[in-house]
mmCIF file of C-alpha atoms in Angstrom:
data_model
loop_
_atom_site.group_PDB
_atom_site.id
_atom_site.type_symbol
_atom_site.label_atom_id
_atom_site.label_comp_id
_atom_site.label_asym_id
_atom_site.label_seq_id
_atom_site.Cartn_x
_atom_site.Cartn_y
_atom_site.Cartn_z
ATOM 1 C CA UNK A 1 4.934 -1.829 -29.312
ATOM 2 C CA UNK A 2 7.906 0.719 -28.275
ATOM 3 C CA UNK A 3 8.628 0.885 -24.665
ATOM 4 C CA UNK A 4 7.766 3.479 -22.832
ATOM 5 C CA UNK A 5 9.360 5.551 -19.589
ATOM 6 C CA UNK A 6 6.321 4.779 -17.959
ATOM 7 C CA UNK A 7 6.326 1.390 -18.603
ATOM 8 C CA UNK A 8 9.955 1.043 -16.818
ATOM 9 C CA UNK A 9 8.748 3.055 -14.123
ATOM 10 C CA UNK A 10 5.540 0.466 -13.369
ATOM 11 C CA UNK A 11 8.189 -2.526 -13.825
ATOM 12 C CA UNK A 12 10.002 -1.151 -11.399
ATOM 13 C CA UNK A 13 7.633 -0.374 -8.638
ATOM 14 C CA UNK A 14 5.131 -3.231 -9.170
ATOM 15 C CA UNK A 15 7.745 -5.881 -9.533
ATOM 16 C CA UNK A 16 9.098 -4.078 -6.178
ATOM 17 C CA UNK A 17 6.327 -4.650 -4.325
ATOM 18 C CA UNK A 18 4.927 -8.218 -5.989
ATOM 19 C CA UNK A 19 8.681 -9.663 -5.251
ATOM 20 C CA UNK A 20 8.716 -7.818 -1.836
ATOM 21 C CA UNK A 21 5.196 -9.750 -1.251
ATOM 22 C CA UNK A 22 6.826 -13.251 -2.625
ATOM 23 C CA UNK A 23 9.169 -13.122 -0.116
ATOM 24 C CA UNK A 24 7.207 -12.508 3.198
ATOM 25 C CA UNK A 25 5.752 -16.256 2.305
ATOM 26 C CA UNK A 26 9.332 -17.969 0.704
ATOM 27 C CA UNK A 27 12.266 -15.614 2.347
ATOM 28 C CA UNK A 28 13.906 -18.707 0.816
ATOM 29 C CA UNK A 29 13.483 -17.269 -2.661
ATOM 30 C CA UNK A 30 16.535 -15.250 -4.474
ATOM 31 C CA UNK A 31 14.271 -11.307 -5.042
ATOM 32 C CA UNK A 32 16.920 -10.354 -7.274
ATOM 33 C CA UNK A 33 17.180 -13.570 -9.486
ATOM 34 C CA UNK A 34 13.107 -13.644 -9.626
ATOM 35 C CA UNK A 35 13.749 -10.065 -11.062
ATOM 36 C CA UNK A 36 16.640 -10.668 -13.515
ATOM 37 C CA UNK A 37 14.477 -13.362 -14.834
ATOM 38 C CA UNK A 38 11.012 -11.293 -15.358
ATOM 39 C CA UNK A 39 12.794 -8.080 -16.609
ATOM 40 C CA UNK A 40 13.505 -9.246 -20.292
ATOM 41 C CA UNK A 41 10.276 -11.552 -20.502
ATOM 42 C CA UNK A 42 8.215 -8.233 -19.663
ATOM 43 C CA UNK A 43 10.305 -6.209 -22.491
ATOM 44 C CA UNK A 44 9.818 -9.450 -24.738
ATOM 45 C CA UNK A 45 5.615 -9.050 -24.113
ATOM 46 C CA UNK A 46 5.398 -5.760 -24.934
ATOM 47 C CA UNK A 47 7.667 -5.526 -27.769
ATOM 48 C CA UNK A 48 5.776 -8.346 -29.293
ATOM 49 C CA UNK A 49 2.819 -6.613 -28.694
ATOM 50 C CA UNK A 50 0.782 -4.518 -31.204
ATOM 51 C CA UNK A 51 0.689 -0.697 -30.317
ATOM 52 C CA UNK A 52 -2.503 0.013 -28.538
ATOM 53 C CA UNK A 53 -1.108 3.826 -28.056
ATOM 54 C CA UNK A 54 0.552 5.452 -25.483
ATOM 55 C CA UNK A 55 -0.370 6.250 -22.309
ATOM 56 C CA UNK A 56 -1.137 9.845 -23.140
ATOM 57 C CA UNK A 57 -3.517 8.784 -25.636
ATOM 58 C CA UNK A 58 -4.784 5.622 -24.274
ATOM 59 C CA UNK A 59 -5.948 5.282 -20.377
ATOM 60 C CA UNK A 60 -6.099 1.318 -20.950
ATOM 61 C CA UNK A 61 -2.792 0.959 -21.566
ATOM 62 C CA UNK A 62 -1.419 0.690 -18.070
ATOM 63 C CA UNK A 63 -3.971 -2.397 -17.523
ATOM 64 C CA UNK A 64 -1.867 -3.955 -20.508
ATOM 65 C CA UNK A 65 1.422 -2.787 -18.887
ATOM 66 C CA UNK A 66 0.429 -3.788 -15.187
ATOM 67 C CA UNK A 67 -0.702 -7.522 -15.977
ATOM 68 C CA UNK A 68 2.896 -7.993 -18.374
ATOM 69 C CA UNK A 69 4.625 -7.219 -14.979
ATOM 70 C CA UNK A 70 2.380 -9.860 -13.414
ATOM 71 C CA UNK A 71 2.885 -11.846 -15.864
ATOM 72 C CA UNK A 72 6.461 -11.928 -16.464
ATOM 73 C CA UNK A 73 7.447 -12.446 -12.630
ATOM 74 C CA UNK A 74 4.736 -15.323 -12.917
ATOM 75 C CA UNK A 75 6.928 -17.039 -15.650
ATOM 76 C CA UNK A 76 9.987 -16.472 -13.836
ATOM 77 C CA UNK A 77 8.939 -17.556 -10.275
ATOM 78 C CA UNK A 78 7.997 -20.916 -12.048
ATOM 79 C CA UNK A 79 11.473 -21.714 -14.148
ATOM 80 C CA UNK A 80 13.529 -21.032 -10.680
ATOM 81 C CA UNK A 81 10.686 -22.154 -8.199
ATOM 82 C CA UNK A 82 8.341 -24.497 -9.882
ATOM 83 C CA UNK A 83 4.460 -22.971 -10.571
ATOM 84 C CA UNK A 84 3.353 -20.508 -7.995
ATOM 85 C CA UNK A 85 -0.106 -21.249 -5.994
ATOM 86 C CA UNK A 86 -3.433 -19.290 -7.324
ATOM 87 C CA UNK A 87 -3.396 -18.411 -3.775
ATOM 88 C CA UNK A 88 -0.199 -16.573 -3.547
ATOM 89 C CA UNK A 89 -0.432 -14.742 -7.025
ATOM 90 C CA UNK A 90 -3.616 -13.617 -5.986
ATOM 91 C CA UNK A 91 -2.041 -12.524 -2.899
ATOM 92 C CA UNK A 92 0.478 -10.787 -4.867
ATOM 93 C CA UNK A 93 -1.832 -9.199 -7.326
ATOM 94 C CA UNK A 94 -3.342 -7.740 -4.667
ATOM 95 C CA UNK A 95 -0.382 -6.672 -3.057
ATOM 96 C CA UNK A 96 0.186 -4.244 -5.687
ATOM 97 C CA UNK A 97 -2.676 -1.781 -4.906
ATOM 98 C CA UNK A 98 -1.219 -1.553 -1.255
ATOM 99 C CA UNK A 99 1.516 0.979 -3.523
ATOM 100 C CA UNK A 100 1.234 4.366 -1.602
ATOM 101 C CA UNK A 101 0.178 6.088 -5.148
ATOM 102 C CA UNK A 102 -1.910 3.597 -5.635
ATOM 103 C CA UNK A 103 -3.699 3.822 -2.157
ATOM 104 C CA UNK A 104 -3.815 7.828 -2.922
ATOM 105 C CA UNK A 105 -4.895 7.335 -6.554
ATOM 106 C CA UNK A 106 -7.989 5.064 -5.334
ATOM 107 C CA UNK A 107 -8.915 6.931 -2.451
ATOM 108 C CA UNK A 108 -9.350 10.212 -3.520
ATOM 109 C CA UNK A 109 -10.933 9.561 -6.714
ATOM 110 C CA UNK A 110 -14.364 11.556 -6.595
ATOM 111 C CA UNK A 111 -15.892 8.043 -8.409
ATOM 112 C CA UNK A 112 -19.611 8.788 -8.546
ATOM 113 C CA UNK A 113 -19.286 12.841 -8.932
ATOM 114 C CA UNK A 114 -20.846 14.232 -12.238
ATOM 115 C CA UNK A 115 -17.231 15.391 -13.422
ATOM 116 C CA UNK A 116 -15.320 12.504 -12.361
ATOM 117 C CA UNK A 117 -17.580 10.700 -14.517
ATOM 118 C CA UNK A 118 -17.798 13.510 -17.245
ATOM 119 C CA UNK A 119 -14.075 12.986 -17.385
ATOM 120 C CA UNK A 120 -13.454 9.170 -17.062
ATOM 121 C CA UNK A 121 -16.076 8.757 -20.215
ATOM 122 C CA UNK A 122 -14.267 10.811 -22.633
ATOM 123 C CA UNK A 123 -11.040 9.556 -21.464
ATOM 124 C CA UNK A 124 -13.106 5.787 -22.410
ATOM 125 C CA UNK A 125 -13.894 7.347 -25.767
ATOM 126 C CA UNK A 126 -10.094 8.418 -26.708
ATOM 127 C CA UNK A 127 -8.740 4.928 -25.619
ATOM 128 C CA UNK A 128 -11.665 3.223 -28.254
ATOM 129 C CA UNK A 129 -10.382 4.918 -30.747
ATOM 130 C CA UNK A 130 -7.342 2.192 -30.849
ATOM 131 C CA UNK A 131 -8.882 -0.760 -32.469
ATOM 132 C CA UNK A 132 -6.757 -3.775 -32.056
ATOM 133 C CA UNK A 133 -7.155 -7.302 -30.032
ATOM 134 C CA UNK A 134 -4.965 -5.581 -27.265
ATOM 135 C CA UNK A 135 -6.946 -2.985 -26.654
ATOM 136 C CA UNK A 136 -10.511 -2.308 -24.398
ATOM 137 C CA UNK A 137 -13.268 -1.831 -26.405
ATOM 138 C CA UNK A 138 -15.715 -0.315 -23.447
ATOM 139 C CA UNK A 139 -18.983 1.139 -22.787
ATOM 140 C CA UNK A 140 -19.414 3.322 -19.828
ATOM 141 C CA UNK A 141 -22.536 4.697 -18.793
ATOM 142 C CA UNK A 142 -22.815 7.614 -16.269
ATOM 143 C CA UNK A 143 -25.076 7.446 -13.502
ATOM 144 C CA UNK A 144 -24.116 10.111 -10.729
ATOM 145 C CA UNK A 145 -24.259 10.126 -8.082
ATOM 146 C CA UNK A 146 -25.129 6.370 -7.482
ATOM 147 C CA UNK A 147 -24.080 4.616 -9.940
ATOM 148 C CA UNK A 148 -21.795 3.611 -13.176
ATOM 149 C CA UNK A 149 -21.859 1.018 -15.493
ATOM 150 C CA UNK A 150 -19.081 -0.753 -18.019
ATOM 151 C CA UNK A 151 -19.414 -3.130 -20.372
ATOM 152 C CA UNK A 152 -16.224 -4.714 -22.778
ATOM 153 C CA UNK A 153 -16.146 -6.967 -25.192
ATOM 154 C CA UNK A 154 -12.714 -7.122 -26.065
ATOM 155 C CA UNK A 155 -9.892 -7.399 -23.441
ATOM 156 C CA UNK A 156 -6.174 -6.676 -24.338
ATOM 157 C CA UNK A 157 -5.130 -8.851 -20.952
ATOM 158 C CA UNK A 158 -7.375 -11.189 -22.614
ATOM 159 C CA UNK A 159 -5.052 -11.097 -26.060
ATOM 160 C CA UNK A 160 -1.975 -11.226 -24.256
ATOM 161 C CA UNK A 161 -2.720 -14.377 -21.845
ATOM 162 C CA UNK A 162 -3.916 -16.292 -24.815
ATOM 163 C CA UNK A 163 -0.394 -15.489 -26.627
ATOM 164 C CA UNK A 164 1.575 -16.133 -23.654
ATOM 165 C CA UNK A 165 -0.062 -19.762 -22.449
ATOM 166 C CA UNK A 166 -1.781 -17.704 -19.148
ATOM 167 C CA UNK A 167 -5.572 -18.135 -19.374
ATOM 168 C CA UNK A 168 -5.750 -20.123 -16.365
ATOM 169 C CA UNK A 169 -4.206 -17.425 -14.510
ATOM 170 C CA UNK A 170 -6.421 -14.569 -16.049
ATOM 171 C CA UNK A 171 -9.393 -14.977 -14.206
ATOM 172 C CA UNK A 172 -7.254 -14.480 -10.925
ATOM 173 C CA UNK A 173 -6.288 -11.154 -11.693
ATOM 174 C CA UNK A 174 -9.803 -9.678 -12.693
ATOM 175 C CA UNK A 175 -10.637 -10.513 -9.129
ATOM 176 C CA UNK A 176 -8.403 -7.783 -8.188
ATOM 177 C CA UNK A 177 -11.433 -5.422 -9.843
ATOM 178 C CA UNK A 178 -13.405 -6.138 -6.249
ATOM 179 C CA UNK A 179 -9.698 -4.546 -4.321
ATOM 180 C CA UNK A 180 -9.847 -1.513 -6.359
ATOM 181 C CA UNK A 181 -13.686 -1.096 -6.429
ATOM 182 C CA UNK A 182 -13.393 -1.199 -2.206
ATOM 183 C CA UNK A 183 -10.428 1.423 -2.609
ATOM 184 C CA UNK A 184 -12.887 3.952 -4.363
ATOM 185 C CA UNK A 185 -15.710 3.426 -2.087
ATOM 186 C CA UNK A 186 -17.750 1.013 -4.464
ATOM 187 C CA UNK A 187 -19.399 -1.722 -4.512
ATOM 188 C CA UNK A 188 -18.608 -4.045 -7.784
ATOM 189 C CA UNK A 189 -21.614 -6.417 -8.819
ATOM 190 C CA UNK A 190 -20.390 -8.504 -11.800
ATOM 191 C CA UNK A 191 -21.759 -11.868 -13.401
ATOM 192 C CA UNK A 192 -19.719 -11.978 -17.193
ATOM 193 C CA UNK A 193 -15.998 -11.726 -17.803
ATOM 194 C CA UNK A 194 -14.490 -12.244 -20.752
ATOM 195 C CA UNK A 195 -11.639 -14.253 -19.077
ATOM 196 C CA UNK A 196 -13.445 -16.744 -18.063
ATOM 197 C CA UNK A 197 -15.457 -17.582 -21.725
ATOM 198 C CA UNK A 198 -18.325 -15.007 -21.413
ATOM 199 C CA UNK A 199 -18.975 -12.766 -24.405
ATOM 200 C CA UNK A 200 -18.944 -9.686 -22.344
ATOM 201 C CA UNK A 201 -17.463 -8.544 -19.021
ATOM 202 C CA UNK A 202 -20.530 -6.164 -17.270
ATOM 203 C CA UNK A 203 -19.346 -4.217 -14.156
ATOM 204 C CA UNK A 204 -21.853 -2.050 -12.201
ATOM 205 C CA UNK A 205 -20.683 -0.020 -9.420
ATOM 206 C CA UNK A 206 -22.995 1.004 -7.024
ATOM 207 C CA UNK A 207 -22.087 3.699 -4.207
ATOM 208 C CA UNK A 208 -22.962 2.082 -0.652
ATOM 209 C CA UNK A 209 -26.772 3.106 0.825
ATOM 210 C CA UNK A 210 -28.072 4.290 -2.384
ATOM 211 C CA UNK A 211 -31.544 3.186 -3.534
ATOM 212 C CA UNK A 212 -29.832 1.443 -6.972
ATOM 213 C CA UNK A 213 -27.395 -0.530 -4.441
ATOM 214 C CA UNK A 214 -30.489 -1.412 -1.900
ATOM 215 C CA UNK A 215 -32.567 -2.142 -5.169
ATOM 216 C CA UNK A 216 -29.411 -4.648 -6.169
ATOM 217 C CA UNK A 217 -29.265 -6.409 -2.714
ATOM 218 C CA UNK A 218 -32.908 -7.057 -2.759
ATOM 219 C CA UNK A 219 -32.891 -8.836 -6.080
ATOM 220 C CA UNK A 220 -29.585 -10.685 -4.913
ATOM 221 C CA UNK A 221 -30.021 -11.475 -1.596
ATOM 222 C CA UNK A 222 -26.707 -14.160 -2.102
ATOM 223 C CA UNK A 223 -24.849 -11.026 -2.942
ATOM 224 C CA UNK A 224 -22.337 -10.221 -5.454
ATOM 225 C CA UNK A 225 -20.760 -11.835 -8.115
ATOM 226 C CA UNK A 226 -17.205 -11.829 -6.652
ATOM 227 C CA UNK A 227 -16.275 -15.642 -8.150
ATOM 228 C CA UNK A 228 -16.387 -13.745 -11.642
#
């Protein structure tokens, strides 16, 4: 695929704050070296990469873009620094929704209103439209106020960390779905991802005190899914 502006820009300001993260546990570690290294593997994955669309047409994309940054500074922390912990890439994953726009993004997103949802589902029916191994094929069902559902069967991170030797990895960074779902106000209940050999990942997202989520907790009383 071509490169995008907006793929430089989220290079930029992810790797910024994943390095930044690095280095509060190894200050012994070289930032700018770590970055020199990641910058042409990230060009390298998406380049290699079939076009899934751009990010005008395709609201996935950035999922693609996000986890080659990950990726990338994954590969390079390990060639200067030997294989980084699950521990601290999760920690850096994580890091990268403590971004100020990211923060803002999350926060004020109206998640369970009618036309937040109205929205987000024909924004999900543009980005199906793509049909390639790199892309999300999804299935979103409304359920305002309380609740929304998505289901996927195919997984473009999934693609990508089978080219690049990263499966092991993978399952780390769909974790990250339970920081983001907290951000927005949800709670995530999931069982099935595709990263870790299911046929299907299932999210439900339940908004805190409402009969579905009580319903949920009842049935589960060990909780949610948050291994998957």
């Amino acid at each position: 695929m071509q490169i995008e502006i907006m793929d430089r820009i989220a290079f930029s300001v992810v790797r910024k704050t994943c390095v930044k993260e690095l280095l509060k546990v190894h200050p012994e570690w070289d930032g700018r070296a770590i970055t020199r290294n990641a910058k042409p593997r990230f060009k390298k994955m998406l380049q290699e990469t079939p076009s899934i669309g751009s990010h005008r047409q395709n609201c996935m994309k950035m999922n693609l873009t996000g986890g080659a940054v990950w990726f990338s500074i994954y590969e390079a922390v390990e060639e200067l620094y030997g294989r980084m912990t699950d521990e601290l890439y999760s920690q850096m994953c994580n890091a990268t929704y403590a971004i100020p726009l990211m923060v803002r993004k999350f926060r004020n997103m109206q998640f369970f209103s009618p036309e937040f949802q109205e929205k987000y589902a024909r924004r999900i029916d543009k980005a199906n439209r793509f049909k390639s191994e790199y892309n999300w094929t999804s299935d979103y069902g409304k359920g305002a106020p309380d609740f929304s559902t998505m289901r996927f069967t195919t997984c473009g991170l999934c693609a990508l960390a089978k080219r690049t030797g990263h499966m092991d990895i993978l399952p780390i960074m769909c974790r990250t779905d339970y920081t983001v779902a907290s951000m927005i106000g949800a709670n995530l209940h999931r069982n099935k991802t595709l990263a870790t050999g299911d046929p299907v990942c299932d999210y439900l997202y339940t908004r805190p005190g409402s009969e579905i989520e009580n319903q949920w907790q009842a049935e589960h009383p060990k909780g949610t899914f948050n291994s998957k």
